[in-house]
Tab-separated table of C-alpha atoms in Angstrom:
chain	number	residue	atom	x	y	z
G	142	MET	CA	52.175	-82.331	-107.190
G	143	ASN	CA	54.160	-79.212	-108.263
G	144	LEU	CA	52.251	-79.186	-111.570
G	145	VAL	CA	48.904	-79.311	-109.762
G	146	LYS	CA	50.072	-76.577	-107.389
G	147	ASP	CA	51.173	-74.415	-110.312
G	148	LEU	CA	47.850	-74.892	-112.105
G	149	LYS	CA	45.940	-73.902	-108.955
G	150	SER	CA	48.151	-70.846	-108.635
G	151	ASP	CA	47.494	-69.882	-112.282
G	152	ILE	CA	43.723	-70.274	-111.799
G	153	THR	CA	43.796	-68.214	-108.635
G	154	GLN	CA	45.706	-65.440	-110.376
G	155	LYS	CA	43.260	-65.349	-113.273
G	156	VAL	CA	40.224	-64.868	-111.038
G	157	VAL	CA	41.657	-62.068	-108.985
G	158	ASN	CA	39.486	-59.051	-109.852
G	159	PRO	CA	40.938	-55.623	-110.557
G	160	VAL	CA	40.402	-52.745	-108.188
G	161	ILE	CA	40.006	-49.090	-109.147
G	162	THR	CA	43.082	-47.164	-107.951
G	163	LYS	CA	42.729	-43.800	-109.683
G	164	ILE	CA	40.167	-41.700	-111.579
G	165	SER	CA	41.366	-38.852	-113.790
G	166	ALA	CA	39.684	-36.496	-116.226
G	167	TYR	CA	40.915	-34.511	-119.213
G	168	GLN	CA	39.097	-31.791	-121.116
G	169	THR	CA	39.335	-30.206	-124.549
G	170	ASP	CA	37.199	-27.785	-126.534
G	171	LEU	CA	36.178	-28.951	-130.017
G	172	ASP	CA	34.759	-26.615	-132.659
G	173	CYS	CA	31.735	-27.553	-134.737
G	174	VAL	CA	32.252	-28.372	-138.394
G	175	GLY	CA	30.610	-25.618	-140.395
G	176	GLY	CA	30.928	-23.098	-137.592
G	177	GLU	CA	27.590	-23.694	-135.844
G	178	TYR	CA	25.076	-26.455	-135.131
G	179	ARG	CA	21.466	-25.212	-134.893
G	180	MET	CA	18.327	-26.780	-133.446
G	181	ALA	CA	14.848	-25.580	-132.568
G	182	MET	CA	14.008	-22.816	-130.094
G	183	GLY	CA	17.273	-20.967	-130.609
G	184	LYS	CA	19.555	-23.776	-129.462
G	185	VAL	CA	22.914	-23.300	-131.109
G	186	ILE	CA	26.518	-24.194	-130.360
G	187	SER	CA	29.780	-23.349	-132.057
G	188	SER	CA	32.024	-25.494	-129.844
G	189	ALA	CA	31.615	-28.071	-127.110
G	190	GLN	CA	33.757	-29.152	-124.186
G	191	SER	CA	34.534	-32.863	-124.148
G	192	THR	CA	35.574	-34.603	-120.923
G	193	ILE	CA	37.536	-37.870	-121.110
G	194	VAL	CA	37.561	-39.986	-117.966
G	195	ALA	CA	40.368	-42.473	-117.303
G	196	ILE	CA	39.954	-45.198	-114.700
G	197	GLU	CA	43.121	-47.012	-113.650
G	198	THR	CA	43.262	-50.367	-111.839
G	199	ASP	CA	45.795	-52.223	-109.753
G	200	GLN	CA	46.289	-54.724	-112.603
G	201	GLY	CA	47.573	-52.134	-115.039
G	202	ILE	CA	44.335	-52.006	-117.049
G	203	THR	CA	42.942	-48.554	-117.772
G	204	GLY	CA	39.532	-47.842	-119.191
G	205	TYR	CA	38.271	-44.686	-120.934
G	206	GLY	CA	34.955	-42.936	-121.352
G	207	GLU	CA	33.850	-39.625	-122.790
G	208	VAL	CA	31.009	-37.214	-122.236
G	209	CYS	CA	30.257	-34.108	-124.212
G	210	PRO	CA	26.960	-32.257	-123.480
G	211	LEU	CA	25.351	-30.446	-126.429
G	212	GLY	CA	25.530	-27.041	-124.802
G	213	SER	CA	23.730	-26.265	-121.530
G	214	ASN	CA	20.152	-25.852	-122.739
G	215	TYR	CA	19.494	-29.080	-124.661
G	216	LEU	CA	19.307	-31.708	-121.921
G	217	PRO	CA	19.766	-31.456	-118.109
G	218	ALA	CA	23.523	-31.592	-118.593
G	219	TYR	CA	26.339	-29.093	-118.875
G	220	ALA	CA	30.087	-29.479	-119.423
G	221	LYS	CA	31.127	-27.483	-116.365
G	222	GLY	CA	29.161	-29.863	-114.123
G	223	VAL	CA	31.199	-32.958	-115.015
G	224	ILE	CA	34.268	-32.298	-112.832
G	225	PRO	CA	32.333	-31.322	-109.681
G	226	GLY	CA	30.220	-34.439	-110.202
G	227	LEU	CA	33.331	-36.617	-110.532
G	228	SER	CA	34.727	-35.133	-107.310
G	229	GLU	CA	31.593	-36.341	-105.518
G	230	LEU	CA	31.681	-39.829	-106.938
G	231	ALA	CA	35.392	-40.690	-107.163
G	232	PRO	CA	36.174	-41.068	-103.418
G	233	GLN	CA	33.521	-43.761	-103.139
G	234	LEU	CA	34.541	-45.578	-106.323
G	235	VAL	CA	38.295	-45.889	-105.749
G	236	GLY	CA	38.852	-49.295	-104.194
G	237	GLN	CA	35.787	-50.819	-105.931
G	238	ASN	CA	35.801	-53.626	-108.495
G	239	PRO	CA	35.183	-52.015	-111.921
G	240	LEU	CA	33.837	-55.340	-113.288
G	241	ASP	CA	30.830	-55.247	-110.919
G	242	LEU	CA	28.912	-52.926	-113.252
G	243	GLY	CA	25.559	-53.328	-111.518
G	244	VAL	CA	27.063	-52.638	-108.107
G	245	LEU	CA	28.998	-49.697	-109.500
G	246	ASN	CA	25.873	-48.097	-110.989
G	247	GLN	CA	23.876	-48.699	-107.811
G	248	THR	CA	26.678	-47.014	-105.865
G	249	MET	CA	26.673	-43.978	-108.142
G	250	ASP	CA	22.905	-43.689	-108.008
G	251	SER	CA	22.933	-43.868	-104.208
G	252	LEU	CA	25.556	-41.127	-104.021
G	253	MET	CA	24.055	-38.799	-106.636
G	254	LYS	CA	20.458	-38.427	-107.760
G	255	GLY	CA	20.248	-37.848	-111.491
G	256	HIS	CA	23.214	-36.258	-113.333
G	257	ASN	CA	23.417	-39.233	-115.667
G	258	TYR	CA	25.923	-37.397	-117.861
G	259	VAL	CA	28.481	-37.457	-115.047
G	260	LYS	CA	28.009	-41.173	-114.427
G	261	SER	CA	28.124	-42.185	-118.090
G	262	PRO	CA	31.883	-41.883	-118.810
G	263	ILE	CA	32.633	-43.761	-115.560
G	264	ASP	CA	30.347	-46.650	-116.577
G	265	VAL	CA	31.727	-46.712	-120.132
G	266	ALA	CA	35.336	-46.720	-118.824
G	267	CYS	CA	34.500	-49.755	-116.695
G	268	TRP	CA	33.022	-51.564	-119.697
G	269	ASP	CA	36.321	-50.770	-121.475
G	270	ILE	CA	38.168	-52.364	-118.543
G	271	LEU	CA	35.885	-55.378	-118.638
G	272	GLY	CA	36.565	-55.887	-122.325
G	273	LYS	CA	40.314	-55.573	-121.884
G	274	TYR	CA	40.231	-57.850	-118.852
G	275	SER	CA	38.241	-60.443	-120.786
G	276	GLY	CA	40.242	-60.025	-123.972
G	277	VAL	CA	37.151	-59.313	-126.143
G	278	PRO	CA	35.508	-56.242	-127.756
G	279	VAL	CA	32.803	-54.541	-125.736
G	280	TYR	CA	30.180	-55.493	-128.327
G	281	THR	CA	30.785	-59.179	-127.448
G	282	LEU	CA	29.927	-58.430	-123.854
G	283	LEU	CA	26.836	-56.440	-124.888
G	284	GLY	CA	25.352	-59.404	-126.764
G	285	GLY	CA	27.581	-60.147	-129.749
G	286	LYS	CA	28.060	-58.534	-133.139
G	287	TYR	CA	25.038	-58.587	-135.482
G	288	GLN	CA	26.637	-56.535	-138.254
G	289	ASP	CA	29.990	-55.120	-139.266
G	290	LYS	CA	28.679	-52.071	-141.147
G	291	LEU	CA	26.379	-49.850	-139.144
G	292	PRO	CA	23.936	-47.615	-141.085
G	293	LEU	CA	24.478	-43.942	-140.346
G	294	TYR	CA	22.252	-40.901	-140.568
G	295	PHE	CA	23.428	-37.398	-141.393
G	296	SER	CA	22.106	-34.513	-139.313
G	297	ILE	CA	21.370	-31.379	-141.293
G	298	SER	CA	21.703	-28.338	-139.055
G	299	SER	CA	18.809	-25.909	-139.174
G	300	ALA	CA	19.481	-23.189	-141.775
G	301	PRO	CA	17.838	-21.463	-144.718
G	302	VAL	CA	16.104	-24.026	-146.940
G	303	GLU	CA	18.521	-23.798	-149.833
G	304	ASN	CA	21.500	-24.375	-147.526
G	305	MET	CA	19.853	-27.470	-146.013
G	306	VAL	CA	19.151	-28.888	-149.477
G	307	GLU	CA	22.817	-28.338	-150.397
G	308	ALA	CA	23.930	-30.057	-147.156
G	309	CYS	CA	21.688	-33.008	-147.956
G	310	GLU	CA	23.115	-33.321	-151.454
G	311	ALA	CA	26.683	-33.173	-150.106
G	312	ALA	CA	25.970	-35.889	-147.516
G	313	ARG	CA	24.294	-38.017	-150.161
G	314	ALA	CA	27.454	-37.766	-152.281
G	315	GLU	CA	29.363	-39.219	-149.345
G	316	GLY	CA	27.079	-42.274	-149.241
G	317	TYR	CA	24.553	-41.348	-146.550
G	318	LYS	CA	21.057	-42.630	-147.109
G	319	GLN	CA	19.364	-41.399	-143.938
G	320	PHE	CA	18.934	-37.745	-143.104
G	321	GLN	CA	17.768	-35.859	-140.007
G	322	ILE	CA	16.230	-32.466	-140.844
G	323	LYS	CA	16.780	-30.129	-137.902
G	324	CYS	CA	13.762	-27.829	-137.644
G	325	ASP	CA	13.815	-24.438	-135.910
G	326	GLY	CA	10.407	-24.401	-134.275
G	327	ASN	CA	8.697	-22.033	-136.724
G	328	VAL	CA	6.162	-24.488	-138.057
G	329	ASP	CA	5.474	-22.747	-141.370
G	330	GLU	CA	9.153	-22.541	-142.196
G	331	ASP	CA	9.634	-26.119	-140.962
G	332	ILE	CA	6.957	-27.367	-143.323
G	333	GLU	CA	8.796	-25.662	-146.175
G	334	ARG	CA	12.235	-27.009	-145.209
G	335	VAL	CA	11.002	-30.577	-144.674
G	336	ARG	CA	9.138	-30.610	-147.998
G	337	ALA	CA	12.132	-29.134	-149.875
G	338	VAL	CA	14.730	-31.520	-148.412
G	339	CYS	CA	12.474	-34.562	-148.867
G	340	ALA	CA	11.875	-33.589	-152.499
G	341	THR	CA	15.487	-34.568	-153.201
G	342	ARG	CA	14.786	-38.176	-152.091
G	343	GLN	CA	16.531	-41.013	-153.862
G	344	PRO	CA	15.365	-44.671	-153.709
G	345	GLY	CA	15.917	-46.292	-150.345
G	346	GLU	CA	16.439	-43.045	-148.430
G	347	ILE	CA	14.893	-42.144	-145.061
G	348	PHE	CA	14.165	-38.657	-143.773
G	349	ILE	CA	13.487	-37.639	-140.174
G	350	ALA	CA	12.090	-34.209	-139.195
G	351	ASP	CA	13.420	-33.409	-135.751
G	352	ALA	CA	11.734	-30.651	-133.737
G	353	ASN	CA	13.734	-31.271	-130.528
G	354	GLN	CA	10.503	-30.500	-128.579
G	355	GLY	CA	10.117	-27.263	-130.543
G	356	TRP	CA	6.440	-27.484	-131.637
G	357	ALA	CA	3.302	-27.066	-129.610
G	358	GLN	CA	0.759	-29.809	-130.172
G	359	HIS	CA	-1.468	-27.661	-132.404
G	360	GLU	CA	1.548	-26.726	-134.528
G	361	THR	CA	2.489	-30.364	-134.964
G	362	VAL	CA	-1.075	-31.148	-136.020
G	363	LYS	CA	-0.728	-28.465	-138.689
G	364	LEU	CA	2.615	-29.811	-139.857
G	365	VAL	CA	1.679	-33.496	-140.125
G	366	HIS	CA	-1.471	-32.608	-142.103
G	367	ALA	CA	0.499	-30.301	-144.383
G	368	LEU	CA	3.007	-33.081	-144.985
G	369	LYS	CA	0.559	-35.970	-145.250
G	370	ASP	CA	1.823	-36.723	-148.757
G	371	VAL	CA	5.498	-36.713	-147.639
G	372	SER	CA	7.226	-39.850	-146.370
G	373	VAL	CA	9.027	-38.592	-143.254
G	374	TYR	CA	9.509	-39.643	-139.662
G	375	ILE	CA	8.541	-37.069	-136.989
G	376	GLU	CA	10.983	-36.880	-134.103
G	377	GLN	CA	10.100	-35.543	-130.627
G	378	PRO	CA	7.518	-33.052	-131.861
G	379	CYS	CA	6.258	-31.946	-128.442
G	380	ALA	CA	7.979	-31.415	-125.108
G	381	ASP	CA	5.615	-33.654	-123.197
G	382	LEU	CA	4.833	-37.315	-123.673
G	383	GLU	CA	1.065	-36.760	-123.774
G	384	GLY	CA	1.416	-34.393	-126.734
G	385	CYS	CA	3.536	-36.914	-128.618
G	386	VAL	CA	0.977	-39.656	-127.903
G	387	ASN	CA	-1.841	-37.498	-129.293
G	388	ILE	CA	0.163	-36.785	-132.437
G	389	ARG	CA	0.934	-40.441	-133.042
G	390	GLN	CA	-2.768	-41.249	-132.827
G	391	MET	CA	-3.669	-38.850	-135.596
G	392	THR	CA	-0.833	-39.198	-138.097
G	393	PRO	CA	0.365	-41.948	-140.421
G	394	HIS	CA	3.948	-40.711	-140.018
G	395	PRO	CA	6.186	-42.855	-137.794
G	396	ILE	CA	6.910	-41.098	-134.506
G	397	LYS	CA	10.376	-41.153	-132.928
G	398	LEU	CA	10.946	-40.154	-129.299
G	399	ASP	CA	14.252	-38.782	-128.091
G	400	GLU	CA	14.294	-36.364	-125.144
G	401	SER	CA	11.295	-38.074	-123.527
G	402	ILE	CA	13.154	-41.375	-123.175
G	403	ASP	CA	15.740	-40.722	-120.445
G	404	SER	CA	15.317	-43.852	-118.335
G	405	LEU	CA	13.931	-47.382	-118.288
G	406	GLU	CA	10.901	-46.068	-116.392
G	407	ALA	CA	10.227	-43.443	-119.069
G	408	LEU	CA	10.453	-46.116	-121.781
G	409	LEU	CA	7.980	-48.360	-119.941
G	410	LEU	CA	5.520	-45.492	-119.646
G	411	ALA	CA	5.922	-44.610	-123.347
G	412	ILE	CA	5.383	-48.254	-124.337
G	413	LYS	CA	2.263	-48.387	-122.134
G	414	TYR	CA	0.737	-45.448	-124.054
G	415	ARG	CA	2.032	-46.600	-127.462
G	416	ALA	CA	3.757	-43.254	-127.850
G	417	MET	CA	6.335	-44.079	-130.550
G	418	ASP	CA	7.581	-46.311	-133.327
G	419	VAL	CA	11.280	-45.514	-132.883
G	420	VAL	CA	13.372	-44.644	-129.814
G	421	CYS	CA	16.472	-42.493	-129.828
G	422	LEU	CA	18.847	-44.087	-127.327
G	423	LYS	CA	21.543	-41.707	-126.152
G	424	VAL	CA	24.219	-43.302	-123.957
G	425	SER	CA	25.038	-40.339	-121.691
G	426	LYS	CA	21.377	-39.360	-121.335
G	427	VAL	CA	20.628	-42.623	-119.532
G	428	GLY	CA	23.904	-42.863	-117.602
G	429	GLY	CA	26.146	-45.193	-119.636
G	430	LEU	CA	26.221	-48.554	-121.382
G	431	THR	CA	24.818	-50.559	-118.475
G	432	LYS	CA	21.467	-48.761	-118.531
G	433	ALA	CA	21.541	-48.234	-122.273
G	434	LYS	CA	21.770	-51.988	-122.700
G	435	GLN	CA	18.685	-52.499	-120.515
G	436	ILE	CA	16.728	-49.997	-122.576
G	437	ARG	CA	18.049	-51.386	-125.858
G	438	ASP	CA	17.082	-54.966	-124.972
G	439	LEU	CA	13.558	-53.941	-123.908
G	440	CYS	CA	13.049	-51.979	-127.126
G	441	ALA	CA	14.200	-54.959	-129.169
G	442	ALA	CA	11.864	-57.262	-127.282
G	443	GLN	CA	8.982	-54.874	-127.927
G	444	GLY	CA	9.680	-54.613	-131.641
G	445	LEU	CA	10.795	-51.001	-131.403
G	446	SER	CA	13.599	-49.798	-133.652
G	447	MET	CA	16.271	-47.444	-132.389
G	448	THR	CA	18.709	-44.740	-133.222
G	449	VAL	CA	21.804	-45.632	-131.227
G	450	GLU	CA	23.797	-42.490	-130.454
G	451	ASP	CA	24.644	-39.873	-127.866
G	452	SER	CA	23.996	-36.191	-127.283
G	453	TRP	CA	27.351	-35.052	-128.717
G	454	GLY	CA	30.975	-36.158	-128.590
G	455	SER	CA	34.090	-37.144	-130.382
G	456	ASP	CA	36.055	-40.386	-130.983
G	457	ILE	CA	35.457	-42.205	-127.693
G	458	VAL	CA	31.723	-41.415	-127.775
G	459	THR	CA	31.485	-42.587	-131.389
G	460	THR	CA	33.376	-45.762	-130.602
G	461	THR	CA	31.131	-46.462	-127.566
G	462	LEU	CA	27.909	-46.170	-129.537
G	463	SER	CA	29.394	-48.306	-132.331
G	464	HIS	CA	29.758	-51.188	-129.860
G	465	LEU	CA	26.165	-50.733	-128.664
G	466	ALA	CA	24.918	-50.502	-132.224
G	467	ALA	CA	26.880	-53.503	-133.468
G	468	SER	CA	25.364	-55.630	-130.679
G	469	THR	CA	21.803	-54.529	-131.492
G	470	PRO	CA	19.650	-56.870	-133.613
G	471	VAL	CA	19.462	-55.587	-137.203
G	472	LYS	CA	15.690	-55.189	-137.233
G	473	ALA	CA	15.860	-53.194	-133.973
G	474	MET	CA	18.292	-50.582	-135.269
G	475	LEU	CA	17.206	-47.844	-137.566
G	476	ASN	CA	20.592	-46.098	-137.592
G	477	CYS	CA	23.458	-44.757	-135.497
G	478	SER	CA	25.657	-41.644	-135.633
G	479	ASP	CA	29.308	-40.870	-136.333
G	480	LEU	CA	29.307	-37.909	-133.961
G	481	ASN	CA	33.047	-37.281	-134.334
G	482	ARG	CA	32.418	-36.084	-137.915
G	483	TYR	CA	30.572	-32.978	-136.597
G	484	MET	CA	33.550	-31.654	-134.631
G	485	HIS	CA	36.974	-30.499	-135.661
G	486	GLY	CA	39.864	-32.425	-134.009
G	487	HIS	CA	40.076	-35.817	-132.425
G	488	VAL	CA	40.573	-37.066	-128.873
G	489	ALA	CA	41.581	-40.676	-129.504
G	490	HIS	CA	43.202	-43.099	-131.941
G	491	GLY	CA	41.498	-46.238	-133.182
G	492	ALA	CA	37.897	-44.985	-133.529
G	493	PRO	CA	35.816	-46.747	-136.214
G	494	LYS	CA	35.712	-45.035	-139.565
G	495	ALA	CA	32.696	-43.883	-141.552
G	496	GLU	CA	32.653	-45.097	-145.142
G	497	ASN	CA	29.948	-44.711	-147.765
G	498	GLY	CA	27.257	-44.011	-145.207
G	499	TYR	CA	28.186	-46.777	-142.812
G	500	LEU	CA	30.269	-46.931	-139.619
G	501	ASN	CA	32.810	-49.725	-139.382
G	502	THR	CA	33.452	-51.645	-136.168
G	503	THR	CA	36.698	-52.387	-134.327
G	504	SER	CA	37.720	-55.780	-133.035
G	505	ALA	CA	40.336	-54.893	-130.395
G	506	PRO	CA	39.632	-55.807	-126.729
G	507	GLY	CA	37.536	-53.296	-124.832
G	508	LEU	CA	36.522	-50.205	-126.770
G	509	GLY	CA	39.666	-50.489	-128.901
G	510	ILE	CA	40.778	-46.849	-128.610
G	511	GLU	CA	43.718	-44.988	-127.072
G	512	PRO	CA	43.364	-41.298	-126.092
G	513	ASP	CA	45.444	-38.769	-127.996
G	514	TRP	CA	47.534	-37.448	-125.143
G	515	ASP	CA	49.056	-34.716	-127.324
G	516	ILE	CA	45.596	-33.211	-127.635
G	517	LEU	CA	44.357	-33.879	-124.089
G	518	GLY	CA	47.463	-32.733	-122.203
G	519	ASP	CA	47.448	-32.769	-118.383
G	520	PRO	CA	44.488	-33.965	-116.325
G	521	VAL	CA	42.087	-31.367	-114.886
G	522	PHE	CA	40.983	-33.782	-112.190
G	523	GLU	CA	42.657	-36.646	-110.328
G	524	TYR	CA	41.675	-38.782	-107.372
G	525	GLY	CA	43.645	-41.731	-105.991
G	526	GLY	CA	47.055	-42.843	-107.084
């Protein structure tokens, strides 16, 4: 009888769910490798502020998430908005079960309309807790690991043509086989830079011309006709979905949508109008892994390939997207990004490493990282205790 009683006691203890007891945030500024990162329409950053969110539980399990907006004029997100947003959400989240990810996201959405970048590190930290609680890597919870080595792309910051060609050659020497050509919005110059970079092509390489919404529709028409003999993907050419749809109907180039796909509803609309061949799935843009998984699974079911990444970030962001990428069917993933390579300094230990153009995966429970407290220092925000 004592043995049965002990077994019942063990089972009861194992099914007791954790409760969020404290939410903290840490911030650090990270400089861009190369000094600046340039995109279309004058968007440029030299450094970015990363916010690391820590969620503690009553069972001694702590989860971590990171968000790092790419400046304040790229997406509806800005670094200085993260802490005020957390102060709105934290009082209603402390005391909740971090494993109830659907409930948690519904709670955040009911408290705050939009501001997905604020919600993302909270959601990711809870996935980290779920993985640690379950004793498995997050990619197992997201669907299982399809591949150990994740194909990377290298983003070439907009610059004079000769500098971009040099950057492409340097990245190729490191093993990268996929390259994103950042255009600056001047269509004539962009035609020249795309043609020049693509002229260096080696067998098996992929090139993507990214306008970041920087071209008007008539300019995109001019560009795709001028480059009709060049094998290149065209990424987010126009600001509006209708413009991108029109371009896809008139060009043989594969169309990739990024900024337009910021929710499941946006994806469904884009699928309805056959707007793209590839989707860029950014974790913080859609509010975290819970919603990113929904979008990822729908894309895979529709035969759409994806770039699995985020807007910007360091080690925890890179680790997060590696779990989402590893759990994505091979045919559904075009590439992913090692975002921590574009910034000086690190915020965590244990992040997967890039090697010969591929990102490795980790196998530790949860995300498999530990913040670098020497870098992060004291919290800038705390609620609970």
